[in-house]
Coordinates of C-alpha atoms and ligand atoms in Angstrom, one line a residue:
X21 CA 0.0 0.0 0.0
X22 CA 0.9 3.8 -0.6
X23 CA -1.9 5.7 1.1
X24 CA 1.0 7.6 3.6
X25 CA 3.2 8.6 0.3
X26 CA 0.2 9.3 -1.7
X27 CA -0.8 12.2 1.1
X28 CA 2.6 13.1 1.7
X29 CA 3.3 13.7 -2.5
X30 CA 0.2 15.7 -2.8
X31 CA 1.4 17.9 0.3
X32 CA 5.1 18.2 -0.9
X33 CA 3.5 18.9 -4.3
X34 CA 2.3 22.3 -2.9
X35 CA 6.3 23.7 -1.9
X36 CA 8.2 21.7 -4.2
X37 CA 8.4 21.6 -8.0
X38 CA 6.6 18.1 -9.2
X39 CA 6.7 17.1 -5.5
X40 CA 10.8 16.4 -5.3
X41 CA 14.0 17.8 -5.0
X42 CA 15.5 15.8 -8.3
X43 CA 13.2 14.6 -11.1
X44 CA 13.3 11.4 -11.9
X45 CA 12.1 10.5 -8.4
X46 CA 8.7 11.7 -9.2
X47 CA 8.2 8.0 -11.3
X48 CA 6.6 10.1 -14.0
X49 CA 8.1 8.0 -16.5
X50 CA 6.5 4.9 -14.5
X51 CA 3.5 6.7 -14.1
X52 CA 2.9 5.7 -10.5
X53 CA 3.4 7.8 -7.2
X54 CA 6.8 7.5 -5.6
X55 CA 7.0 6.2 -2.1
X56 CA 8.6 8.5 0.1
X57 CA 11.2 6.7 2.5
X58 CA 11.1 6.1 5.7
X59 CA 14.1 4.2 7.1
X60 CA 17.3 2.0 5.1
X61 CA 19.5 -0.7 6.1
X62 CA 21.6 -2.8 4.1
X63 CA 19.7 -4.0 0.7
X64 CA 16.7 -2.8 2.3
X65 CA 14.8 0.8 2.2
X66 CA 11.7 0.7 4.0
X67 CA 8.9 3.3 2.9
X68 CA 6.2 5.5 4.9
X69 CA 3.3 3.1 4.5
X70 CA 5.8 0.2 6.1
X71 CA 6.8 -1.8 3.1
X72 CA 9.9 -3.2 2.9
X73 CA 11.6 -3.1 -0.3
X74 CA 15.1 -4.6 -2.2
X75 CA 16.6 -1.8 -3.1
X76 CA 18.5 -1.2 -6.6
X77 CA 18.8 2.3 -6.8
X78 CA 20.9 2.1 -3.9
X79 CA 20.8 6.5 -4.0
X80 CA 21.8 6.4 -7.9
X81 CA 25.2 5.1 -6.5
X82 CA 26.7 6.1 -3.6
X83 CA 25.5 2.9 -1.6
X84 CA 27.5 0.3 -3.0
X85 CA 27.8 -0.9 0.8
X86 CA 24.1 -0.7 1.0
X87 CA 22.6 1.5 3.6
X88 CA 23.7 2.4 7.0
X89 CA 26.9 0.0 7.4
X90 CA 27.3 0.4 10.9
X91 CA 31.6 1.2 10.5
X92 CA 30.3 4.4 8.5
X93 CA 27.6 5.5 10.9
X94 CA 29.4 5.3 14.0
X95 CA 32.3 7.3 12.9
X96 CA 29.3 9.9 11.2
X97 CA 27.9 10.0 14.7
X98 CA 31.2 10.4 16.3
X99 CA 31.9 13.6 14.0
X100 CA 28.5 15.2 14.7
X101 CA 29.7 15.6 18.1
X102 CA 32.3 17.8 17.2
X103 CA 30.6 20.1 15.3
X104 CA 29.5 20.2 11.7
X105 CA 31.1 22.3 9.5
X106 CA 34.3 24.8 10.1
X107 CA 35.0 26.8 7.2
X108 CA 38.7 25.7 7.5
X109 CA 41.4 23.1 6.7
X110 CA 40.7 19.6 8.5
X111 CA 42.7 16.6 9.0
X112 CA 40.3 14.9 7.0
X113 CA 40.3 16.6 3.8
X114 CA 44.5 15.9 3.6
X115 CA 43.1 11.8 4.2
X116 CA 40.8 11.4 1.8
X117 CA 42.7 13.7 -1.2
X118 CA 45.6 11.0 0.1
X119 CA 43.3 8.1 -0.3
X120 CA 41.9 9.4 -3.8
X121 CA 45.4 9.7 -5.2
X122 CA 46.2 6.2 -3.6
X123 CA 43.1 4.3 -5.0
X124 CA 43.2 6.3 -8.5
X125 CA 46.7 7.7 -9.2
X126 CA 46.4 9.9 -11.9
X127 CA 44.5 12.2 -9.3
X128 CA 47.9 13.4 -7.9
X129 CA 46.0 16.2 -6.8
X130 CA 42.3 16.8 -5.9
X131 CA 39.9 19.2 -4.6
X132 CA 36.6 18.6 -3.1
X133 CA 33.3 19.8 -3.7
X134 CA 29.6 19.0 -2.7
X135 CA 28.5 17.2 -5.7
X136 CA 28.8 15.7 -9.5
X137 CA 27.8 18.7 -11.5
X138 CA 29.7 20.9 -9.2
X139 CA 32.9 18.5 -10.0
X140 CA 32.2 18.2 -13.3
X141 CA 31.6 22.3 -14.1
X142 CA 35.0 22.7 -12.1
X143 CA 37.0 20.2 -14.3
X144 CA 36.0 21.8 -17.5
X145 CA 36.5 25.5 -16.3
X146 CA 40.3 23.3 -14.8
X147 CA 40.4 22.0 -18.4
X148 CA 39.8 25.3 -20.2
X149 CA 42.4 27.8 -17.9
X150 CA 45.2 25.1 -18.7
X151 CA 44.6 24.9 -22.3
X152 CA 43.1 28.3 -23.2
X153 CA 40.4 26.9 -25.2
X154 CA 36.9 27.0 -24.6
X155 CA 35.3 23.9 -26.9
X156 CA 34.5 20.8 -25.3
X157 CA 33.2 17.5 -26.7
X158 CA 30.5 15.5 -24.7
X159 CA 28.7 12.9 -25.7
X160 CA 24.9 12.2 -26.9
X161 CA 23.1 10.1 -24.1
X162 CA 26.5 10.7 -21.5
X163 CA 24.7 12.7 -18.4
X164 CA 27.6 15.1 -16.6
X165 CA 25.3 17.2 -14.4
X166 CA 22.7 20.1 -15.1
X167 CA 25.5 22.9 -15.8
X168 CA 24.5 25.2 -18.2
X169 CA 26.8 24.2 -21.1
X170 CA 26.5 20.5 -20.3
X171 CA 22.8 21.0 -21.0
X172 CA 22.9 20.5 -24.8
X173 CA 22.0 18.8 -27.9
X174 CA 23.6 18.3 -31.0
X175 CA 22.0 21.4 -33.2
X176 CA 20.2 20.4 -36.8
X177 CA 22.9 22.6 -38.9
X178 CA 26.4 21.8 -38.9
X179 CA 28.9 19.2 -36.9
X180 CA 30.2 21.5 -34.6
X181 CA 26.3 23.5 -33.6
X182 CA 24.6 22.7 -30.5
X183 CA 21.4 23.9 -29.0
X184 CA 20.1 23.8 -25.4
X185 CA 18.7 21.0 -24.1
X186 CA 16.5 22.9 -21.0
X187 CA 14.7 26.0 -20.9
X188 CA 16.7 28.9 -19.0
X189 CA 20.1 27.9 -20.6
X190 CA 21.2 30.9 -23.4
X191 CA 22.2 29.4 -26.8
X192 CA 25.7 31.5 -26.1
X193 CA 26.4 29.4 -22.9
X194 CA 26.5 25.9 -25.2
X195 CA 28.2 26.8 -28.6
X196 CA 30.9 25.6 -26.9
X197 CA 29.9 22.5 -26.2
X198 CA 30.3 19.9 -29.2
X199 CA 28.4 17.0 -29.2
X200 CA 29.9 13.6 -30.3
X201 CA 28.2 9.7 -30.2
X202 CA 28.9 7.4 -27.8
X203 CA 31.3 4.8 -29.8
X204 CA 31.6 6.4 -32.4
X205 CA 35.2 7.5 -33.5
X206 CA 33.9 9.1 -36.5
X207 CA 32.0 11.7 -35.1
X208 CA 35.0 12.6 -32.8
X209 CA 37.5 12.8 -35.3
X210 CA 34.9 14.7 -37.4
X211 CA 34.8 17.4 -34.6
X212 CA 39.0 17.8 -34.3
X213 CA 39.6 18.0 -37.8
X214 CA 36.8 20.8 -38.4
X215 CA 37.9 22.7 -35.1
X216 CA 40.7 20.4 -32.9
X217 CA 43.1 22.9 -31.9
X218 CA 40.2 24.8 -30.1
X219 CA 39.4 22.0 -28.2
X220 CA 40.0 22.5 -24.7
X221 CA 38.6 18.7 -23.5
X222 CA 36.8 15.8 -24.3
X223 CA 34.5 14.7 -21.4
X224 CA 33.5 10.9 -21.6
X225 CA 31.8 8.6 -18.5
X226 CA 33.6 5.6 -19.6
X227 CA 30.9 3.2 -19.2
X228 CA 27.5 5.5 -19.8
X229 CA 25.3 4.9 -17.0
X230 CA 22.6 7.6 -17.7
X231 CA 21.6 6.3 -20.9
X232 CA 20.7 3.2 -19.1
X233 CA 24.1 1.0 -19.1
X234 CA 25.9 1.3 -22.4
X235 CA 29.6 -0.2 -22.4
X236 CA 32.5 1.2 -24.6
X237 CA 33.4 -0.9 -27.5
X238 CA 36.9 -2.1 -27.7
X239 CA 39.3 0.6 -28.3
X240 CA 37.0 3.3 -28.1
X241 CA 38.4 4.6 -24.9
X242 CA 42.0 4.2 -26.1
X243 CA 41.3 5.7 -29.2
X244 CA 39.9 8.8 -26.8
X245 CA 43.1 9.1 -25.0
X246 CA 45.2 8.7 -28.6
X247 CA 43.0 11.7 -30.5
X248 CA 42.6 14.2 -27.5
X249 CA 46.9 13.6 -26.7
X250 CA 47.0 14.5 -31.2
X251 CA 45.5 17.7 -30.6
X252 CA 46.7 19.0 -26.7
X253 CA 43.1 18.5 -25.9
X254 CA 42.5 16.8 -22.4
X255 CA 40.3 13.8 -21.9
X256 CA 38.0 14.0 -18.6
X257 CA 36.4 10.9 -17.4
X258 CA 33.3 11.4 -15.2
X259 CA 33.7 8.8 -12.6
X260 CA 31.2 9.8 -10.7
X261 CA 29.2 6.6 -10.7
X262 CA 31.8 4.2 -12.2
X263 CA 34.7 5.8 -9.7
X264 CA 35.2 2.9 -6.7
X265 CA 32.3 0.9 -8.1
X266 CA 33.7 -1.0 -11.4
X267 CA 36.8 -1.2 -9.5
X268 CA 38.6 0.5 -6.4
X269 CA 40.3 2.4 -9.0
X270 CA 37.5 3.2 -11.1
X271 CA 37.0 2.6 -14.6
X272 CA 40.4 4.1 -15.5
X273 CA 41.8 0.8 -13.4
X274 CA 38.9 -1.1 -14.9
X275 CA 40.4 -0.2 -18.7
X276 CA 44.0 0.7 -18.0
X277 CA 43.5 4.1 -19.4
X278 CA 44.6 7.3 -18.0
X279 CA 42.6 10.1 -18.3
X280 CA 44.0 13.9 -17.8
X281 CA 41.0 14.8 -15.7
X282 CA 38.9 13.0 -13.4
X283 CA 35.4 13.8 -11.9
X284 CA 33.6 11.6 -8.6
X285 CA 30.7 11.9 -7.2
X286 CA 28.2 9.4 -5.6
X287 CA 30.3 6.7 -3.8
X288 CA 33.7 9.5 -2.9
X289 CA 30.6 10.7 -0.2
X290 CA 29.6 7.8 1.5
X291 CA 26.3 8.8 1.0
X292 CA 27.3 12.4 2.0
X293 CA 27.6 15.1 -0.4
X294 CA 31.0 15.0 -1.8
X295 CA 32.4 15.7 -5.5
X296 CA 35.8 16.1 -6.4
X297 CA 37.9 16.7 -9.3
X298 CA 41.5 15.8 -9.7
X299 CA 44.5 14.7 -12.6
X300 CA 47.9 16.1 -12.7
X301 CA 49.6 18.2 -10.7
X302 CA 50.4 20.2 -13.5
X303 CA 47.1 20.7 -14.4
X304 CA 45.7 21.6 -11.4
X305 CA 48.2 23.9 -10.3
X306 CA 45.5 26.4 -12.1
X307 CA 43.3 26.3 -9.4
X308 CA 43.3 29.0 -7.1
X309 CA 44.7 29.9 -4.9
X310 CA 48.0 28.4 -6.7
X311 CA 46.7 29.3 -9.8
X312 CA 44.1 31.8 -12.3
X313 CA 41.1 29.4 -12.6
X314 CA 38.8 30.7 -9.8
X315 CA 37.0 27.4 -8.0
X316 CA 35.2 28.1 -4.3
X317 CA 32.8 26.2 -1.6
X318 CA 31.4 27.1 1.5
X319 CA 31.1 23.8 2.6
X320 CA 33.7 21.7 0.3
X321 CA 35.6 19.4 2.6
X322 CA 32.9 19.2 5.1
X323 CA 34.3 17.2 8.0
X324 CA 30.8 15.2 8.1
X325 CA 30.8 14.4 4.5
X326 CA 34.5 13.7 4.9
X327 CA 34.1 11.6 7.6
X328 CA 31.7 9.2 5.9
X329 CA 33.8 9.2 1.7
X330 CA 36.8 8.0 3.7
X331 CA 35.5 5.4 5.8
X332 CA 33.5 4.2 2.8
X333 CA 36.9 3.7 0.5
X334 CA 38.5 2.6 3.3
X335 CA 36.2 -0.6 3.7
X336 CA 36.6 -0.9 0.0
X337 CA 40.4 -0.5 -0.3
X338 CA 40.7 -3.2 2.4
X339 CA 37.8 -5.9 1.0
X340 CA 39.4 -5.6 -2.8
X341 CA 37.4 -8.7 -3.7
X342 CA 34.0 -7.5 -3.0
X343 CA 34.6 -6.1 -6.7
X344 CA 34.5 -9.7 -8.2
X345 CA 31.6 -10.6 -5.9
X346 CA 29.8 -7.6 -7.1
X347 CA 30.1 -8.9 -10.3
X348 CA 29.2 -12.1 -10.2
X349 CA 25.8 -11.4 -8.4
X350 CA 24.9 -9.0 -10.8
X351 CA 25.9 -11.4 -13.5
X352 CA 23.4 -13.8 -12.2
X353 CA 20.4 -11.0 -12.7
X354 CA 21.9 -10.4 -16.0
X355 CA 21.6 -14.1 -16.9
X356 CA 18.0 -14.5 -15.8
X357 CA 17.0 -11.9 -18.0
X358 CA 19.3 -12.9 -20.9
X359 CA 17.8 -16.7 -20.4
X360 CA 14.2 -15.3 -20.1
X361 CA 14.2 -12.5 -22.9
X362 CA 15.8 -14.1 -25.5
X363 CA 16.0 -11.8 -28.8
X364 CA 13.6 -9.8 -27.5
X365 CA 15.4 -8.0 -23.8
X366 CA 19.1 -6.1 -24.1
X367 CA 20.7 -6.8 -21.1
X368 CA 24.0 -4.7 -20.3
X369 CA 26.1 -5.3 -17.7
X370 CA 29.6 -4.6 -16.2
X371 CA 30.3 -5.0 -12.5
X372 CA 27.3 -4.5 -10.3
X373 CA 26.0 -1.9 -13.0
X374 CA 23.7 -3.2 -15.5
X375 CA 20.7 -2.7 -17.7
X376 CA 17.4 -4.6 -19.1
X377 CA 16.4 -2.6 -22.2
X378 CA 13.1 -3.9 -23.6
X379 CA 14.4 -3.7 -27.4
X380 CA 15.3 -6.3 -30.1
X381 CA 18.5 -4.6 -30.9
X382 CA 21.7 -4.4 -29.2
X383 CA 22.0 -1.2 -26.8
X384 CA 25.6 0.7 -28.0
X385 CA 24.8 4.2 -27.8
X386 CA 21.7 6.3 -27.2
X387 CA 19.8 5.9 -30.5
X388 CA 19.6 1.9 -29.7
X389 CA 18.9 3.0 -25.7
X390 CA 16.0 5.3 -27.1
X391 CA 14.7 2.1 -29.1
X392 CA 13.5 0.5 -25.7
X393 CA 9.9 0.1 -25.1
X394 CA 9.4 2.0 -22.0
X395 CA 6.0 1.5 -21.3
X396 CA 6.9 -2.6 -21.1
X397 CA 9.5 -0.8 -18.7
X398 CA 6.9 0.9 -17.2
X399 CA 5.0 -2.6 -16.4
X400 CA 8.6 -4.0 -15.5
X401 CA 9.0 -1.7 -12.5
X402 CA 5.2 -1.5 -11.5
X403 CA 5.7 -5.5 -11.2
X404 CA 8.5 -5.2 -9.6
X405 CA 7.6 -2.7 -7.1
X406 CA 4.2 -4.9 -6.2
X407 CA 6.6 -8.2 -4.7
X408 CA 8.9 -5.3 -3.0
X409 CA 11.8 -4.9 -5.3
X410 CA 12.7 -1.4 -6.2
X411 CA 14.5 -0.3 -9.2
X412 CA 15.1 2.8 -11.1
X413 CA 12.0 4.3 -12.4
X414 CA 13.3 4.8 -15.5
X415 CA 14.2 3.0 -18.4
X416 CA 17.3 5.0 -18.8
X417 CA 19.0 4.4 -15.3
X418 CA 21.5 1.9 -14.1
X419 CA 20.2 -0.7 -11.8
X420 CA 22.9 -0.5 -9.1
X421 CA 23.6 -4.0 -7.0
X422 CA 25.4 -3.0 -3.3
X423 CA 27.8 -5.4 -1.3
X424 CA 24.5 -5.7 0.9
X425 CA 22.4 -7.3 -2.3
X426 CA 22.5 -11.7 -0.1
X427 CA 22.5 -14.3 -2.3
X428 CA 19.1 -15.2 -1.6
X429 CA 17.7 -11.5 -2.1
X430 CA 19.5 -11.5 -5.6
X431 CA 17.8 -15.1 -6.4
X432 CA 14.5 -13.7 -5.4
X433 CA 14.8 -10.8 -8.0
X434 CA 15.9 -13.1 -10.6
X435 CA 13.1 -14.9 -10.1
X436 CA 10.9 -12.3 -10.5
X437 CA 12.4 -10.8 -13.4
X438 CA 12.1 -13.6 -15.2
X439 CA 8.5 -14.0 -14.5
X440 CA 7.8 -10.9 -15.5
X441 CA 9.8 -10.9 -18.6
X442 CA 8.0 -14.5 -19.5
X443 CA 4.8 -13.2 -19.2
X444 CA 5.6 -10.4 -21.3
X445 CA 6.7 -12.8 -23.9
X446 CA 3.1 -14.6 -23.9
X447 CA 1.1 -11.1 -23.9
X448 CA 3.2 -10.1 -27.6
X449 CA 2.8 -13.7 -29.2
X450 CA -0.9 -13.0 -28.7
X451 CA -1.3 -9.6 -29.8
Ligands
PLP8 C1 25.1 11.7 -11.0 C2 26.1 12.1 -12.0 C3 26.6 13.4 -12.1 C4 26.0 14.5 -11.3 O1 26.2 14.4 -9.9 P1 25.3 15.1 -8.9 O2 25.9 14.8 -7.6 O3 23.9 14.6 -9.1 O4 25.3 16.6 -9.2 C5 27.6 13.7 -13.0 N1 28.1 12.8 -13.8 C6 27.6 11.5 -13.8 C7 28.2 10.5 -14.7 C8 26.6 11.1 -12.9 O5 26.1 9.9 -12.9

């Protein structure tokens, strides 16, 4: 039942746009009303009304311990009591930028911020003082925040024009911003030799998880670092969901690649509000106050958010083979839904991120991610949710499996999925 969230959405519909603080929590694309949560622990989140539910959002990321691991929380609790937030250098900050460059080494230096978009706008403006160029490349379907000029599309006109993809952002603030296609070197290469040497960086998440899971082909990442080193352009990887989840090192570990720039997000917090942005030292000796690109936060570093990023790597950095457990259970959900869906389901996966795209084709960028059939998603989810397993409420979202995903939680979603994906099977051979 939902009566409790179904009240509380109509009340938080009065002071807040579409009832939440981020959109895709208000299930529109699911069409149903989203439970407002109560309580979390482990692979569990519990909602208002008192249902229990196996949770695959796991916060978009951040909880790939699951919820509330009790080695996080106590030390949380233990820096409450000594206040919440200085305005000043900590201890804590000189740990975790320690820990960052440890676990992914070509962050020899870092700075901290209070989330994704906030890393990601950093690194480009990082990216842009160090080369003196203002065009960056992104890529259709790769998500890197709600900045302004990472807010585009690629324009109807020529290669290199691009149009806003939200009301409220100027044209002016994204023709600089030149939009590529996931795996595809063409459309790079078309962009450097129209306009290469004004290219300041080329900003990739190495696997896409905002599409819905979308792998890079072989050699698409290497040939990345090759074209961007041709030109003095700088490649940025957005880590902030694969960063400590594909491996401790990320998905630079993950593909031996080293990227310029990185961004994190998500799982750097702990479930606390951290982003940070980081490469070489040379590079980010432009941020002030060593340097001309201006980069501020009132509460960047915050000894509670801190508190919770370090302890969170910590565990990770010293249980290095969760990674292949990780995988292997989210394997198993992959296989259930390969097994079941035949021809007729995409399943991605890599790690403990993965993917079902109701479409016949394979998924490889976003035009093959927008062929999925998201009302079947729709259905997917709304059966889901009714035996108490949560996942995304979106087609084009990352189902996220957590260290705190048992065996037999994992077999009873496998179960269901198939189920599901059976019965879906015997609804199209009738119609
Ligand atoms: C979530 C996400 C962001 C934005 O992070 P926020 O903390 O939501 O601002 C940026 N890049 C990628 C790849 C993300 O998944």
């Amino acid at each position: 039942m939902d009566v409790i969230s179904t009240k509380l959405f109509e009340r938080a519909k009065q002071h807040i746009p579409g009832g939440v603080n981020s959109p895709v929590r208000a299930f529109g694309s699911v069409g149903l009303t989203p439970r407002f949560i109560a309580a979390a622990q482990g692979d569990r989140i519990v909602d208002v009304d008192g249902n229990e539910l196996i949770d695959y959002v796991c916060s978009w990321g951040p909880g790939i311990l699951g919820h509330a691991h009790p080695r996080v929380i106590e030390k949380v609790k233990e820096a409450c009591d000594r206040g919440l937030t200085y305005g000043a250098p900590t201890e804590k900050e000189v740990v975790l930028a320690e820990l960052i460059a440890e676990l992914v080494p070509s962050m020899e230096v870092s700075r901290l911020v209070s989330s994704g978009t906030e890393a990601v706008m950093s690194a480009i403006r990082a990216a842009r003082g160090y080369t003196g160029r203002d065009k960056i490349v992104k890529f259709k379907g790769c998500y890197h925040g709600h900045s302004d000029g990472l807010l585009v599309k690629a324009g109807s006109a020529a290669l290199t024009t691009s149009v806003p993809d939200s009301a409220g952002v100027p044209a002016d603030y994204t023709k600089n911003t030149l939009v590529a296609h996931y795996n595809d070197e063409a459309s790079v290469k078309a962009l450097f030799e129209e306009c290469g040497k004004e290219i300041a960086a080329v900003i990739v998440e190495p696997v896409a998880a905002n599409m819905g899971v979308v792998l890079p082909k072989e050699g698409f990442l290497e040939f990345l670092r090759d074209i961007t080193g041709q030109y003095g352009a700088l490649l940025i990887f957005d880590e902030v969901i694969t960063g400590f989840r594909l491996a401790l090192g990320g998905a630079q570990e993950y593909f031996q690649i080293r990227p310029d720039l990185t961004t994190l997000g998500k799982i750097v917090g702990g479930g606390m509000p951290i982003g940070a942005y980081g490469g070489k030292r040379e590079i980010m000796k432009c941020i002030s106050p060593d340097g001309p690109v201006y980069q501020a936060g009132t509460l960047s570093g915050n000894p509670i958010a801190t508190t919770a990023g370090i302890e969170t790597l910590q565990i990770l950095k010293e249980n290095p083979r969760i990674y292949g457990q990780l995988a292997e259970r989210t394997a198993m959900i992959a296989d259930c839904a390969r097994e079941a869906g035949g021809a007729h389901v995409a399943v991605n996966q890599i790690g403990s991120l993965m993917s079902i795209f109701f479409t016949d084709q394979q998924v490889t960028d976003y035009e093959s991610a927008l062929s999925a059939d998201t009302r079947r998603y729709a259905a997917y989810f709304q059966f889901l949710l009714e035996h108490d397993i949560y996942v995304a409420p979106s087609q084009f979202e990352a189902m996220f499996v957590s260290t705190a995903h048992t065996k037999e939680d994992i077999l009873r979603t496998c179960e269901l999925i198939k189920t599901y994906i059976r019965s879906m099977a015997v609804c199209s051979s009738v119609s």
